[in-house]
Amino acid sequence: MKRAIPVLVLSVAGLIPVWRYAPSDGSTTTAEAASPASTPSASAAAGGSSQVVRGTTVETEKGPVQVEVTFDGDEITAVKLLRQPDHPQTEAAVPQLVAETLEAQTADIDTVSGATITSDGYRKSLQAAIDAAAESASAAPPSSSAAPSASAAASQVVAGSAVDTEKGTVQVEVTFEGGTIASVRMLRQPDHPQTEAAVPQLVAETLEAQSADIDTVSGATITSEGYVESLQAAIDAKG
């Protein structure tokens, strides 16, 4: 019988600094091992020219801000908010910040009126991602255009099945690096505080166990079971 792990421990700030979690568009959340700006990962589909980089998590008065930037060569093609303050002004400001980034192709963009704090955090996280991508590009050895690099070929993203529960639909997306589960992202989850509190713990246990054989989180049993089922489906699909 699996043990139940209280959600309460997640409410103690600072006790789990190594996990990052927050909504990006209201229905999608991401959680994974924390680092400064993440090392860019090349896309095998793009022959190694496309990469996704996560900026640093910037703590602000309104809440943490973190971006994920997609580069196609040197060009910024997409920016996604992994973490942002839960505030109407922030939600209204994000599309404008992203649009300005895609136009400017730098972090030198204007502050959005009414969302100054979020704008500052966004620029810092964005600049960290840009710096990480540039550093990776300068350090990477020339690659043959005939085939993707070994790291690109070894990276694989698999979506698990969508599991309908009493609380709502649960679906995960798993990134594998070779045979290792590198990160887990929530594509769909119940809109409930207990679920939001449970997800980082479920992801943390997954990364540690490297399997779907993880504990149910107390207070979020239904979500935990849906998570495990979707996770196992992703692992099975990878083969």
mmCIF file of N, CA and C in Angstrom, residues 49-179:
data_model
loop_
_atom_site.group_PDB
_atom_site.id
_atom_site.type_symbol
_atom_site.label_atom_id
_atom_site.label_comp_id
_atom_site.label_asym_id
_atom_site.label_seq_id
_atom_site.Cartn_x
_atom_site.Cartn_y
_atom_site.Cartn_z
ATOM 1 N N SER A 49 18.503 22.804 -35.187
ATOM 2 C CA SER A 49 18.527 24.259 -35.251
ATOM 3 C C SER A 49 17.537 24.886 -34.289
ATOM 4 N N SER A 50 16.552 24.149 -33.863
ATOM 5 C CA SER A 50 15.543 24.676 -32.944
ATOM 6 C C SER A 50 15.857 24.238 -31.522
ATOM 7 N N GLN A 51 15.707 25.164 -30.574
ATOM 8 C CA GLN A 51 15.977 24.828 -29.181
ATOM 9 C C GLN A 51 15.008 25.578 -28.264
ATOM 10 N N VAL A 52 14.721 24.965 -27.121
ATOM 11 C CA VAL A 52 13.838 25.548 -26.123
ATOM 12 C C VAL A 52 14.644 25.774 -24.852
ATOM 13 N N VAL A 53 14.610 26.996 -24.336
ATOM 14 C CA VAL A 53 15.395 27.354 -23.162
ATOM 15 C C VAL A 53 14.503 27.993 -22.109
ATOM 16 N N ARG A 54 14.650 27.536 -20.871
ATOM 17 C CA ARG A 54 13.912 28.139 -19.767
ATOM 18 C C ARG A 54 14.785 29.182 -19.084
ATOM 19 N N GLY A 55 14.233 30.368 -18.872
ATOM 20 C CA GLY A 55 14.938 31.408 -18.159
ATOM 21 C C GLY A 55 14.916 31.134 -16.663
ATOM 22 N N THR A 56 15.639 31.935 -15.907
ATOM 23 C CA THR A 56 15.638 31.793 -14.458
ATOM 24 C C THR A 56 14.273 32.156 -13.890
ATOM 25 N N THR A 57 13.978 31.630 -12.710
ATOM 26 C CA THR A 57 12.771 32.017 -11.994
ATOM 27 C C THR A 57 13.082 33.293 -11.212
ATOM 28 N N VAL A 58 12.349 34.350 -11.510
ATOM 29 C CA VAL A 58 12.576 35.644 -10.873
ATOM 30 C C VAL A 58 11.488 35.888 -9.827
ATOM 31 N N GLU A 59 11.891 36.006 -8.582
ATOM 32 C CA GLU A 59 10.940 36.269 -7.511
ATOM 33 C C GLU A 59 10.613 37.764 -7.469
ATOM 34 N N THR A 60 9.315 38.098 -7.532
ATOM 35 C CA THR A 60 8.882 39.494 -7.465
ATOM 36 C C THR A 60 7.894 39.674 -6.318
ATOM 37 N N GLU A 61 7.525 40.912 -6.066
ATOM 38 C CA GLU A 61 6.561 41.185 -5.002
ATOM 39 C C GLU A 61 5.204 40.555 -5.299
ATOM 40 N N LYS A 62 4.895 40.397 -6.561
ATOM 41 C CA LYS A 62 3.603 39.846 -6.963
ATOM 42 C C LYS A 62 3.614 38.322 -7.085
ATOM 43 N N GLY A 63 4.813 37.744 -7.173
ATOM 44 C CA GLY A 63 4.932 36.301 -7.350
ATOM 45 C C GLY A 63 6.049 35.977 -8.326
ATOM 46 N N PRO A 64 6.446 34.711 -8.453
ATOM 47 C CA PRO A 64 7.546 34.322 -9.339
ATOM 48 C C PRO A 64 7.181 34.452 -10.817
ATOM 49 N N VAL A 65 8.171 34.800 -11.611
ATOM 50 C CA VAL A 65 8.016 34.913 -13.061
ATOM 51 C C VAL A 65 9.100 34.086 -13.725
ATOM 52 N N GLN A 66 8.693 33.258 -14.687
ATOM 53 C CA GLN A 66 9.663 32.463 -15.437
ATOM 54 C C GLN A 66 9.169 32.256 -16.858
ATOM 55 N N VAL A 67 10.052 32.414 -17.828
ATOM 56 C CA VAL A 67 9.673 32.245 -19.227
ATOM 57 C C VAL A 67 10.377 31.038 -19.838
ATOM 58 N N GLU A 68 9.801 30.553 -20.899
ATOM 59 C CA GLU A 68 10.405 29.500 -21.719
ATOM 60 C C GLU A 68 10.442 30.031 -23.141
ATOM 61 N N VAL A 69 11.624 30.057 -23.734
ATOM 62 C CA VAL A 69 11.811 30.668 -25.046
ATOM 63 C C VAL A 69 12.190 29.609 -26.081
ATOM 64 N N THR A 70 11.531 29.676 -27.226
ATOM 65 C CA THR A 70 11.861 28.794 -28.336
ATOM 66 C C THR A 70 12.652 29.585 -29.369
ATOM 67 N N PHE A 71 13.824 29.072 -29.716
ATOM 68 C CA PHE A 71 14.692 29.708 -30.707
ATOM 69 C C PHE A 71 14.741 28.831 -31.960
ATOM 70 N N ASP A 72 14.734 29.473 -33.112
ATOM 71 C CA ASP A 72 15.008 28.794 -34.370
ATOM 72 C C ASP A 72 16.276 29.431 -34.918
ATOM 73 N N GLY A 73 17.391 28.784 -34.665
ATOM 74 C CA GLY A 73 18.667 29.420 -34.928
ATOM 75 C C GLY A 73 18.851 30.537 -33.918
ATOM 76 N N ASP A 74 19.058 31.771 -34.395
ATOM 77 C CA ASP A 74 19.205 32.928 -33.506
ATOM 78 C C ASP A 74 17.886 33.659 -33.299
ATOM 79 N N GLU A 75 16.843 33.218 -33.960
ATOM 80 C CA GLU A 75 15.562 33.930 -33.912
ATOM 81 C C GLU A 75 14.662 33.407 -32.790
ATOM 82 N N ILE A 76 14.068 34.325 -32.035
ATOM 83 C CA ILE A 76 13.072 33.963 -31.021
ATOM 84 C C ILE A 76 11.742 33.763 -31.739
ATOM 85 N N THR A 77 11.237 32.540 -31.699
ATOM 86 C CA THR A 77 9.993 32.232 -32.415
ATOM 87 C C THR A 77 8.782 32.101 -31.495
ATOM 88 N N ALA A 78 9.024 31.894 -30.197
ATOM 89 C CA ALA A 78 7.897 31.778 -29.257
ATOM 90 C C ALA A 78 8.388 32.020 -27.838
ATOM 91 N N VAL A 79 7.511 32.585 -27.018
ATOM 92 C CA VAL A 79 7.799 32.778 -25.595
ATOM 93 C C VAL A 79 6.574 32.314 -24.813
ATOM 94 N N LYS A 80 6.830 31.486 -23.803
ATOM 95 C CA LYS A 80 5.749 30.948 -22.983
ATOM 96 C C LYS A 80 6.033 31.259 -21.521
ATOM 97 N N LEU A 81 5.007 31.660 -20.783
ATOM 98 C CA LEU A 81 5.151 31.907 -19.350
ATOM 99 C C LEU A 81 4.946 30.600 -18.591
ATOM 100 N N LEU A 82 5.987 30.136 -17.913
ATOM 101 C CA LEU A 82 5.883 28.948 -17.076
ATOM 102 C C LEU A 82 5.369 29.313 -15.688
ATOM 103 N N ARG A 83 5.766 30.495 -15.217
ATOM 104 C CA ARG A 83 5.310 30.975 -13.913
ATOM 105 C C ARG A 83 5.000 32.460 -14.032
ATOM 106 N N GLN A 84 3.905 32.869 -13.434
ATOM 107 C CA GLN A 84 3.520 34.269 -13.465
ATOM 108 C C GLN A 84 2.568 34.555 -12.314
ATOM 109 N N PRO A 85 2.512 35.808 -11.837
ATOM 110 C CA PRO A 85 1.586 36.155 -10.760
ATOM 111 C C PRO A 85 0.142 35.909 -11.189
ATOM 112 N N ASP A 86 -0.655 35.424 -10.269
ATOM 113 C CA ASP A 86 -2.068 35.169 -10.539
ATOM 114 C C ASP A 86 -2.839 36.473 -10.320
ATOM 115 N N HIS A 87 -2.819 37.317 -11.339
ATOM 116 C CA HIS A 87 -3.411 38.644 -11.214
ATOM 117 C C HIS A 87 -3.932 39.077 -12.589
ATOM 118 N N PRO A 88 -5.102 39.701 -12.649
ATOM 119 C CA PRO A 88 -5.681 40.113 -13.941
ATOM 120 C C PRO A 88 -4.765 41.006 -14.764
ATOM 121 N N GLN A 89 -4.055 41.931 -14.103
ATOM 122 C CA GLN A 89 -3.166 42.820 -14.843
ATOM 123 C C GLN A 89 -2.006 42.067 -15.475
ATOM 124 N N THR A 90 -1.527 41.037 -14.775
ATOM 125 C CA THR A 90 -0.463 40.205 -15.344
ATOM 126 C C THR A 90 -0.981 39.448 -16.559
ATOM 127 N N GLU A 91 -2.152 38.845 -16.431
ATOM 128 C CA GLU A 91 -2.728 38.088 -17.545
ATOM 129 C C GLU A 91 -2.942 38.973 -18.766
ATOM 130 N N ALA A 92 -3.313 40.231 -18.525
ATOM 131 C CA ALA A 92 -3.512 41.155 -19.636
ATOM 132 C C ALA A 92 -2.178 41.604 -20.235
ATOM 133 N N ALA A 93 -1.142 41.668 -19.401
ATOM 134 C CA ALA A 93 0.151 42.178 -19.857
ATOM 135 C C ALA A 93 0.956 41.147 -20.637
ATOM 136 N N VAL A 94 0.817 39.878 -20.291
ATOM 137 C CA VAL A 94 1.657 38.837 -20.888
ATOM 138 C C VAL A 94 1.611 38.813 -22.420
ATOM 139 N N PRO A 95 0.432 38.821 -23.048
ATOM 140 C CA PRO A 95 0.424 38.801 -24.522
ATOM 141 C C PRO A 95 1.189 39.976 -25.132
ATOM 142 N N GLN A 96 1.107 41.152 -24.490
ATOM 143 C CA GLN A 96 1.820 42.312 -25.007
ATOM 144 C C GLN A 96 3.331 42.157 -24.848
ATOM 145 N N LEU A 97 3.761 41.632 -23.702
ATOM 146 C CA LEU A 97 5.189 41.402 -23.485
ATOM 147 C C LEU A 97 5.744 40.417 -24.510
ATOM 148 N N VAL A 98 4.991 39.350 -24.760
ATOM 149 C CA VAL A 98 5.432 38.342 -25.736
ATOM 150 C C VAL A 98 5.486 38.935 -27.139
ATOM 151 N N ALA A 99 4.450 39.699 -27.502
ATOM 152 C CA ALA A 99 4.415 40.308 -28.829
ATOM 153 C C ALA A 99 5.599 41.255 -29.035
ATOM 154 N N GLU A 100 5.925 42.040 -28.021
ATOM 155 C CA GLU A 100 7.057 42.955 -28.118
ATOM 156 C C GLU A 100 8.377 42.191 -28.230
ATOM 157 N N THR A 101 8.461 41.080 -27.515
ATOM 158 C CA THR A 101 9.678 40.257 -27.586
ATOM 159 C C THR A 101 9.889 39.713 -28.992
ATOM 160 N N LEU A 102 8.832 39.182 -29.592
ATOM 161 C CA LEU A 102 8.939 38.604 -30.932
ATOM 162 C C LEU A 102 9.297 39.676 -31.964
ATOM 163 N N GLU A 103 8.849 40.907 -31.715
ATOM 164 C CA GLU A 103 9.166 42.000 -32.639
ATOM 165 C C GLU A 103 10.591 42.503 -32.425
ATOM 166 N N ALA A 104 10.973 42.685 -31.152
ATOM 167 C CA ALA A 104 12.298 43.241 -30.851
ATOM 168 C C ALA A 104 13.405 42.205 -30.959
ATOM 169 N N GLN A 105 13.075 40.935 -30.725
ATOM 170 C CA GLN A 105 14.049 39.841 -30.728
ATOM 171 C C GLN A 105 15.122 40.028 -29.647
ATOM 172 N N THR A 106 14.777 40.787 -28.606
ATOM 173 C CA THR A 106 15.670 40.978 -27.464
ATOM 174 C C THR A 106 14.811 41.149 -26.218
ATOM 175 N N ALA A 107 15.490 41.308 -25.077
ATOM 176 C CA ALA A 107 14.783 41.591 -23.828
ATOM 177 C C ALA A 107 14.645 43.093 -23.598
ATOM 178 N N ASP A 108 15.078 43.891 -24.562
ATOM 179 C CA ASP A 108 14.980 45.346 -24.448
ATOM 180 C C ASP A 108 13.603 45.789 -24.937
ATOM 181 N N ILE A 109 12.602 45.548 -24.095
ATOM 182 C CA ILE A 109 11.221 45.867 -24.448
ATOM 183 C C ILE A 109 10.614 46.776 -23.394
ATOM 184 N N ASP A 110 9.485 47.394 -23.750
ATOM 185 C CA ASP A 110 8.830 48.344 -22.856
ATOM 186 C C ASP A 110 8.102 47.657 -21.707
ATOM 187 N N THR A 111 8.008 48.374 -20.590
ATOM 188 C CA THR A 111 7.203 47.929 -19.458
ATOM 189 C C THR A 111 5.725 48.142 -19.796
ATOM 190 N N VAL A 112 4.896 47.182 -19.451
ATOM 191 C CA VAL A 112 3.461 47.316 -19.680
ATOM 192 C C VAL A 112 2.846 48.097 -18.526
ATOM 193 N N SER A 113 2.130 49.146 -18.846
ATOM 194 C CA SER A 113 1.504 49.986 -17.819
ATOM 195 C C SER A 113 0.565 49.163 -16.951
ATOM 196 N N GLY A 114 0.716 49.297 -15.618
ATOM 197 C CA GLY A 114 -0.132 48.557 -14.689
ATOM 198 C C GLY A 114 0.443 47.210 -14.311
ATOM 199 N N ALA A 115 1.536 46.821 -14.960
ATOM 200 C CA ALA A 115 2.168 45.521 -14.662
ATOM 201 C C ALA A 115 3.684 45.684 -14.655
ATOM 202 N N THR A 116 4.144 46.741 -13.985
ATOM 203 C CA THR A 116 5.578 47.062 -13.973
ATOM 204 C C THR A 116 6.409 45.952 -13.346
ATOM 205 N N ILE A 117 5.967 45.440 -12.205
ATOM 206 C CA ILE A 117 6.726 44.416 -11.495
ATOM 207 C C ILE A 117 6.833 43.142 -12.319
ATOM 208 N N THR A 118 5.715 42.720 -12.887
ATOM 209 C CA THR A 118 5.733 41.530 -13.740
ATOM 210 C C THR A 118 6.610 41.754 -14.966
ATOM 211 N N SER A 119 6.532 42.944 -15.554
ATOM 212 C CA SER A 119 7.345 43.258 -16.738
ATOM 213 C C SER A 119 8.830 43.150 -16.421
ATOM 214 N N ASP A 120 9.239 43.683 -15.261
ATOM 215 C CA ASP A 120 10.648 43.613 -14.874
ATOM 216 C C ASP A 120 11.097 42.168 -14.688
ATOM 217 N N GLY A 121 10.270 41.369 -14.020
ATOM 218 C CA GLY A 121 10.608 39.962 -13.828
ATOM 219 C C GLY A 121 10.665 39.215 -15.146
ATOM 220 N N TYR A 122 9.742 39.530 -16.050
ATOM 221 C CA TYR A 122 9.703 38.905 -17.376
ATOM 222 C C TYR A 122 11.000 39.192 -18.137
ATOM 223 N N ARG A 123 11.421 40.456 -18.129
ATOM 224 C CA ARG A 123 12.644 40.809 -18.866
ATOM 225 C C ARG A 123 13.878 40.104 -18.313
ATOM 226 N N LYS A 124 13.961 40.005 -16.977
ATOM 227 C CA LYS A 124 15.125 39.337 -16.367
ATOM 228 C C LYS A 124 15.169 37.852 -16.744
ATOM 229 N N SER A 125 14.018 37.188 -16.660
ATOM 230 C CA SER A 125 13.973 35.761 -17.006
ATOM 231 C C SER A 125 14.248 35.570 -18.493
ATOM 232 N N LEU A 126 13.691 36.454 -19.317
ATOM 233 C CA LEU A 126 13.910 36.388 -20.761
ATOM 234 C C LEU A 126 15.382 36.573 -21.099
ATOM 235 N N GLN A 127 16.037 37.564 -20.471
ATOM 236 C CA GLN A 127 17.445 37.812 -20.752
ATOM 237 C C GLN A 127 18.302 36.614 -20.349
ATOM 238 N N ALA A 128 17.939 35.967 -19.233
ATOM 239 C CA ALA A 128 18.679 34.782 -18.797
ATOM 240 C C ALA A 128 18.573 33.663 -19.833
ATOM 241 N N ALA A 129 17.396 33.501 -20.411
ATOM 242 C CA ALA A 129 17.206 32.470 -21.437
ATOM 243 C C ALA A 129 18.005 32.801 -22.689
ATOM 244 N N ILE A 130 17.994 34.086 -23.084
ATOM 245 C CA ILE A 130 18.756 34.509 -24.261
ATOM 246 C C ILE A 130 20.253 34.291 -24.041
ATOM 247 N N ASP A 131 20.722 34.647 -22.853
ATOM 248 C CA ASP A 131 22.149 34.461 -22.534
ATOM 249 C C ASP A 131 22.532 32.983 -22.554
ATOM 250 N N ALA A 132 21.645 32.131 -22.005
ATOM 251 C CA ALA A 132 21.928 30.692 -21.972
ATOM 252 C C ALA A 132 21.988 30.116 -23.381
ATOM 253 N N ALA A 133 21.090 30.578 -24.253
ATOM 254 C CA ALA A 133 21.082 30.089 -25.629
ATOM 255 C C ALA A 133 22.341 30.528 -26.365
ATOM 256 N N ALA A 134 22.751 31.771 -26.139
ATOM 257 C CA ALA A 134 23.948 32.286 -26.798
ATOM 258 C C ALA A 134 25.195 31.546 -26.325
ATOM 259 N N GLU A 135 25.249 31.291 -25.019
ATOM 260 C CA GLU A 135 26.403 30.569 -24.464
ATOM 261 C C GLU A 135 26.479 29.158 -25.017
ATOM 262 N N SER A 136 25.318 28.516 -25.135
ATOM 263 C CA SER A 136 25.290 27.155 -25.676
ATOM 264 C C SER A 136 25.723 27.132 -27.131
ATOM 265 N N ALA A 137 25.278 28.130 -27.894
ATOM 266 C CA ALA A 137 25.626 28.186 -29.313
ATOM 267 C C ALA A 137 27.122 28.389 -29.516
ATOM 268 N N SER A 138 27.734 29.226 -28.662
ATOM 269 C CA SER A 138 29.167 29.489 -28.803
ATOM 270 C C SER A 138 30.015 28.306 -28.354
ATOM 271 N N ALA A 139 29.463 27.505 -27.424
ATOM 272 C CA ALA A 139 30.230 26.379 -26.891
ATOM 273 C C ALA A 139 30.049 25.109 -27.702
ATOM 274 N N ALA A 140 28.968 25.028 -28.460
ATOM 275 C CA ALA A 140 28.663 23.796 -29.192
ATOM 276 C C ALA A 140 29.605 23.621 -30.376
ATOM 277 N N PRO A 141 30.116 22.401 -30.585
ATOM 278 C CA PRO A 141 30.971 22.148 -31.744
ATOM 279 C C PRO A 141 30.134 22.113 -33.020
ATOM 280 N N PRO A 142 30.725 22.345 -34.179
ATOM 281 C CA PRO A 142 29.982 22.278 -35.437
ATOM 282 C C PRO A 142 29.345 20.906 -35.594
ATOM 283 N N SER A 143 28.120 20.907 -36.059
ATOM 284 C CA SER A 143 27.414 19.633 -36.250
ATOM 285 C C SER A 143 27.149 19.393 -37.720
ATOM 286 N N SER A 144 27.125 18.145 -38.073
ATOM 287 C CA SER A 144 26.860 17.781 -39.459
ATOM 288 C C SER A 144 25.404 17.993 -39.790
ATOM 289 N N SER A 145 25.113 18.558 -40.965
ATOM 290 C CA SER A 145 23.726 18.773 -41.384
ATOM 291 C C SER A 145 23.083 17.476 -41.837
ATOM 292 N N ALA A 146 23.892 16.439 -41.966
ATOM 293 C CA ALA A 146 23.363 15.177 -42.459
ATOM 294 C C ALA A 146 22.539 14.453 -41.411
ATOM 295 N N ALA A 147 22.795 14.733 -40.138
ATOM 296 C CA ALA A 147 22.067 14.024 -39.092
ATOM 297 C C ALA A 147 22.029 14.863 -37.839
ATOM 298 N N PRO A 148 20.956 14.731 -37.029
ATOM 299 C CA PRO A 148 20.881 15.475 -35.769
ATOM 300 C C PRO A 148 21.928 14.984 -34.793
ATOM 301 N N SER A 149 22.233 15.820 -33.798
ATOM 302 C CA SER A 149 23.211 15.433 -32.793
ATOM 303 C C SER A 149 22.682 14.286 -31.952
ATOM 304 N N ALA A 150 23.583 13.639 -31.202
ATOM 305 C CA ALA A 150 23.175 12.502 -30.383
ATOM 306 C C ALA A 150 22.186 12.927 -29.320
ATOM 307 N N SER A 151 22.401 14.131 -28.729
ATOM 308 C CA SER A 151 21.494 14.577 -27.684
ATOM 309 C C SER A 151 20.112 14.860 -28.236
ATOM 310 N N ALA A 152 20.059 15.415 -29.476
ATOM 311 C CA ALA A 152 18.761 15.683 -30.081
ATOM 312 C C ALA A 152 18.034 14.389 -30.372
ATOM 313 N N ALA A 153 18.776 13.409 -30.884
ATOM 314 C CA ALA A 153 18.148 12.143 -31.216
ATOM 315 C C ALA A 153 17.661 11.422 -29.975
ATOM 316 N N ALA A 154 18.330 11.656 -28.843
ATOM 317 C CA ALA A 154 17.976 10.942 -27.629
ATOM 318 C C ALA A 154 16.809 11.580 -26.896
ATOM 319 N N SER A 155 16.497 12.846 -27.224
ATOM 320 C CA SER A 155 15.420 13.555 -26.545
ATOM 321 C C SER A 155 14.081 13.211 -27.192
ATOM 322 N N GLN A 156 13.093 12.919 -26.348
ATOM 323 C CA GLN A 156 11.780 12.530 -26.866
ATOM 324 C C GLN A 156 10.687 13.057 -25.942
ATOM 325 N N VAL A 157 9.673 13.675 -26.518
ATOM 326 C CA VAL A 157 8.538 14.198 -25.751
ATOM 327 C C VAL A 157 7.300 13.370 -26.079
ATOM 328 N N VAL A 158 6.673 12.823 -25.030
ATOM 329 C CA VAL A 158 5.528 11.935 -25.216
ATOM 330 C C VAL A 158 4.369 12.399 -24.337
ATOM 331 N N ALA A 159 3.200 12.542 -24.928
ATOM 332 C CA ALA A 159 1.999 12.905 -24.161
ATOM 333 C C ALA A 159 1.303 11.631 -23.697
ATOM 334 N N GLY A 160 0.934 11.590 -22.421
ATOM 335 C CA GLY A 160 0.176 10.465 -21.906
ATOM 336 C C GLY A 160 -1.285 10.573 -22.298
ATOM 337 N N SER A 161 -2.062 9.576 -21.993
ATOM 338 C CA SER A 161 -3.483 9.607 -22.315
ATOM 339 C C SER A 161 -4.193 10.623 -21.429
ATOM 340 N N ALA A 162 -5.305 11.177 -21.925
ATOM 341 C CA ALA A 162 -6.138 12.084 -21.127
ATOM 342 C C ALA A 162 -7.055 11.228 -20.259
ATOM 343 N N VAL A 163 -6.927 11.370 -18.949
ATOM 344 C CA VAL A 163 -7.690 10.542 -18.009
ATOM 345 C C VAL A 163 -8.798 11.388 -17.385
ATOM 346 N N ASP A 164 -10.048 11.013 -17.606
ATOM 347 C CA ASP A 164 -11.182 11.727 -17.027
ATOM 348 C C ASP A 164 -11.432 11.229 -15.607
ATOM 349 N N THR A 165 -11.422 12.154 -14.657
ATOM 350 C CA THR A 165 -11.666 11.817 -13.258
ATOM 351 C C THR A 165 -12.889 12.584 -12.758
ATOM 352 N N GLU A 166 -13.281 12.309 -11.530
ATOM 353 C CA GLU A 166 -14.423 13.006 -10.944
ATOM 354 C C GLU A 166 -14.145 14.494 -10.784
ATOM 355 N N LYS A 167 -12.884 14.845 -10.650
ATOM 356 C CA LYS A 167 -12.505 16.238 -10.442
ATOM 357 C C LYS A 167 -12.218 16.978 -11.748
ATOM 358 N N GLY A 168 -12.013 16.222 -12.824
ATOM 359 C CA GLY A 168 -11.662 16.820 -14.101
ATOM 360 C C GLY A 168 -10.649 15.961 -14.844
ATOM 361 N N THR A 169 -10.251 16.404 -16.015
ATOM 362 C CA THR A 169 -9.339 15.640 -16.859
ATOM 363 C C THR A 169 -7.885 15.867 -16.449
ATOM 364 N N VAL A 170 -7.123 14.780 -16.459
ATOM 365 C CA VAL A 170 -5.701 14.834 -16.134
ATOM 366 C C VAL A 170 -4.907 14.273 -17.309
ATOM 367 N N GLN A 171 -3.903 15.009 -17.746
ATOM 368 C CA GLN A 171 -3.030 14.527 -18.822
ATOM 369 C C GLN A 171 -1.634 15.104 -18.630
ATOM 370 N N VAL A 172 -0.629 14.261 -18.787
ATOM 371 C CA VAL A 172 0.750 14.705 -18.634
ATOM 372 C C VAL A 172 1.505 14.603 -19.951
ATOM 373 N N GLU A 173 2.584 15.349 -20.031
ATOM 374 C CA GLU A 173 3.518 15.271 -21.154
ATOM 375 C C GLU A 173 4.898 15.040 -20.553
ATOM 376 N N VAL A 174 5.566 14.004 -20.999
ATOM 377 C CA VAL A 174 6.842 13.599 -20.407
ATOM 378 C C VAL A 174 7.973 13.799 -21.406
ATOM 379 N N THR A 175 9.051 14.421 -20.937
ATOM 380 C CA THR A 175 10.252 14.565 -21.761
ATOM 381 C C THR A 175 11.285 13.541 -21.297
ATOM 382 N N PHE A 176 11.705 12.708 -22.221
ATOM 383 C CA PHE A 176 12.705 11.685 -21.945
ATOM 384 C C PHE A 176 14.034 12.100 -22.563
ATOM 385 N N GLU A 177 15.100 11.947 -21.813
ATOM 386 C CA GLU A 177 16.458 12.103 -22.338
ATOM 387 C C GLU A 177 17.085 10.719 -22.305
ATOM 388 N N GLY A 178 17.108 10.082 -23.464
ATOM 389 C CA GLY A 178 17.524 8.689 -23.491
ATOM 390 C C GLY A 178 16.504 7.862 -22.739
ATOM 391 N N GLY A 179 16.946 7.129 -21.730
ATOM 392 C CA GLY A 179 16.025 6.337 -20.929
ATOM 393 C C GLY A 179 15.611 7.020 -19.633
#
